[in-house]
Amino acid sequence: MEKLILDGHLVSKEIREDLQKRVSVLKEKGITPSLATILVGDNPSSETYVKMKGNACEKIGMNSIRIHLPEETTTEQLLTTIKQLNEDTTVHGILLQHPVPAHIDERKAFETIAIEKDVDGVTSAGYGRTALGFGKYPSCTPAAIMEIIHHYELPVAGKHAVVVGRSPILGKPVSALLLNEDATVTTCHSRTTNLEAMLQQADIVVAAVGKPNFIKGDWLKEGAVVLDAGYNKGNIGDIDYDSCYKKASAITPVPGGVGPVTITMLLKQTVISAEETALKNQIA
Amino acid sequence: MEKLILDGHLVSKEIREDLQKRVSVLKEKGITPSLATILVGDNPSSETYVKMKGNACEKIGMNSIRIHLPEETTTEQLLTTIKQLNEDTTVHGILLQHPVPAHIDERKAFETIAIEKDVDGVTSAGYGRTALGFGKYPSCTPAAIMEIIHHYELPVAGKHAVVVGRSPILGKPVSALLLNEDATVTTCHSRTTNLEAMLQQADIVVAAVGKPNFIKGDWLKEGAVVLDAGYNKGNIGDIDYDSCYKKASAITPVPGGVGPVTITMLLKQTVISAEETALKNQIA
């Protein structure tokens, strides 16, 4: 059986080359696509993620506005910052790095992001549009998973997809995107009693559970397509790679699978937002 | 095995009695809960549905504002009507009867309904909030299904629920509500290739497919809970009742199952909206 390693760097490279051109075109029109990232507090992993995202922007000619607020920031102060960015016409996308310190109402902060700048796909309104089939900016990891599927032309319609995880930015939206492309979708989670039996039926497996090496090859059907959105400490996915590799027809590695494409989706969605701004300026 | 007929009229009766009291309390505060229904064109079934909903309002002391627009209404004209109702502080809920004539952009019309008056749960923003677990007004049929489940204390957590259908106001939101109550949820649809195999595993079956007598008893697991949201011509559900009755541990009849509770949910959500208005007035 042919065995595909789904190469996130390869998928990313092609898209980023395209984006670089689109950024140049926008700059000629006087618009530099700009992503504002907000980091609250001093979580070292979060600092690393935000830095990676900012650098990725700059690498393709985009503008990165990096806001770092102190640990003791209140919800109200954070909302004020977000509202200022909503109003700022030079900002095309806003990313609030998750998680924020526990004393902050994260959901309220997410919901304050203007939908046309919600390029990270965290608002409930954005989720609703995505799930009903007309969202512009799905959450980036689900968008990345679909991008990989499309790049490798893996069939989705009529397939049984089993998603393990139901978070608002991962399990739920990836279930919705797969359903909208005509997969039969089962969403599993911590309260699922028959996970192995479910996985044994899956043509497509998406792991989004946040438990290192959780899903074993024994649980999979021969020939399954396996997409690992897990990213645990020490660069370890949710998929037990070695045992799953043997069963899968296609599999994403960790690192180098879904991860790099996720950041690319953030860039892409910010560029699209900037293009919409350019279009509006043209009409106005 | 104990066999439960899930009696929608019984469930409705209890809730409507409670609502009647709440309406009285609101009226003493000078607020009459008001539902505006908009009917466009002359579809006789739609006329019947709208009339039933309006009458149900009045029966418990609510106000029913019935707007009937001609077949040739444009999208813009419909949007103007909706916006007027959004602004009208005496209106607590807005229902646009589906389907509207084909020349109207129904989605655009739905999306124009203010979220705090979307008591029928048709906006994507409302769907997003419901799916992420903090929606106030889910679509009425999914809400009715959950109400029946709660009334009869049918277990959901850890159960495998199979939803047949993926419409924005039925299959998708009922899948979301079941998932949020910890069911493992599979959403099936017209492109599902293994529907019978899926149904054979289901502890809970929700039929929302719009095909008369579509789901057969043979396809079900012994003891399944069967909820029929189908409502086809001649008062026929999506469930082949006689054969499914034999297999099920609990089943909704058609008529008299999900249908009456759906209208009750519309009343309930409008009363809640009016209560929120009363609370705001009190604070202001």
Coordinates of C-alpha atoms in Angstrom, one line a residue, chain A residues 107 111 124-125 127-129 131-132 134 157-158 160 166 168 172 179-180 182-189 191-193 198 201, chain B residues 107 111 124-125 127-129 131-132 134 157-158 160 166 168 172 179-180 182-189 191-193 198 201:
Chain A
R107 CA -14.3 34.1 26.3
E111 CA -16.0 37.7 21.7
S124 CA -18.6 32.3 18.4
A125 CA -20.0 34.3 15.5
Y127 CA -17.6 29.6 14.5
G128 CA -21.3 29.9 13.6
R129 CA -20.6 31.1 10.1
A131 CA -20.3 25.7 10.8
L132 CA -23.2 26.9 8.6
F134 CA -20.1 30.6 4.9
A157 CA -17.1 13.1 0.9
G158 CA -18.9 9.9 2.2
H160 CA -16.4 8.5 8.1
R166 CA -14.3 19.0 21.1
P168 CA -14.0 25.5 20.5
K172 CA -15.7 21.4 17.1
L179 CA -19.2 17.7 7.7
N180 CA -19.5 20.6 5.3
D182 CA -19.7 15.7 3.1
A183 CA -17.9 13.4 5.6
T184 CA -20.0 11.5 8.1
V185 CA -18.6 13.0 11.3
T186 CA -18.3 11.5 14.8
T187 CA -17.0 13.8 17.5
C188 CA -15.5 11.9 20.5
H189 CA -14.2 13.3 23.8
R191 CA -16.8 11.1 28.1
T192 CA -16.8 8.8 25.0
T193 CA -17.2 5.2 26.2
M198 CA -15.2 4.3 16.9
Q201 CA -14.4 2.5 11.8
Chain B
R107 CA -29.9 33.7 4.9
E111 CA -28.7 37.2 9.7
S124 CA -25.3 32.0 12.6
A125 CA -24.3 34.0 15.7
Y127 CA -25.8 28.9 16.4
G128 CA -22.2 29.7 17.2
R129 CA -23.1 30.5 20.8
A131 CA -22.5 25.2 19.8
L132 CA -19.9 26.7 22.1
F134 CA -23.5 29.6 26.0
A157 CA -23.6 11.5 28.8
G158 CA -21.4 8.9 27.3
H160 CA -23.7 7.4 21.2
R166 CA -27.5 18.4 9.0
P168 CA -28.7 24.7 10.1
K172 CA -26.4 20.7 13.2
L179 CA -22.4 16.9 22.2
N180 CA -22.5 19.6 24.9
D182 CA -21.5 14.7 26.7
A183 CA -22.9 12.4 24.1
T184 CA -20.6 11.0 21.5
V185 CA -22.3 12.4 18.4
T186 CA -22.3 11.2 14.8
T187 CA -23.9 13.4 12.2
C188 CA -25.2 11.6 9.1
H189 CA -26.7 13.0 5.9
R191 CA -23.8 11.5 1.5
T192 CA -23.4 9.0 4.4
T193 CA -22.5 5.6 2.9
M198 CA -24.2 3.8 12.1
Q201 CA -24.7 1.5 17.1

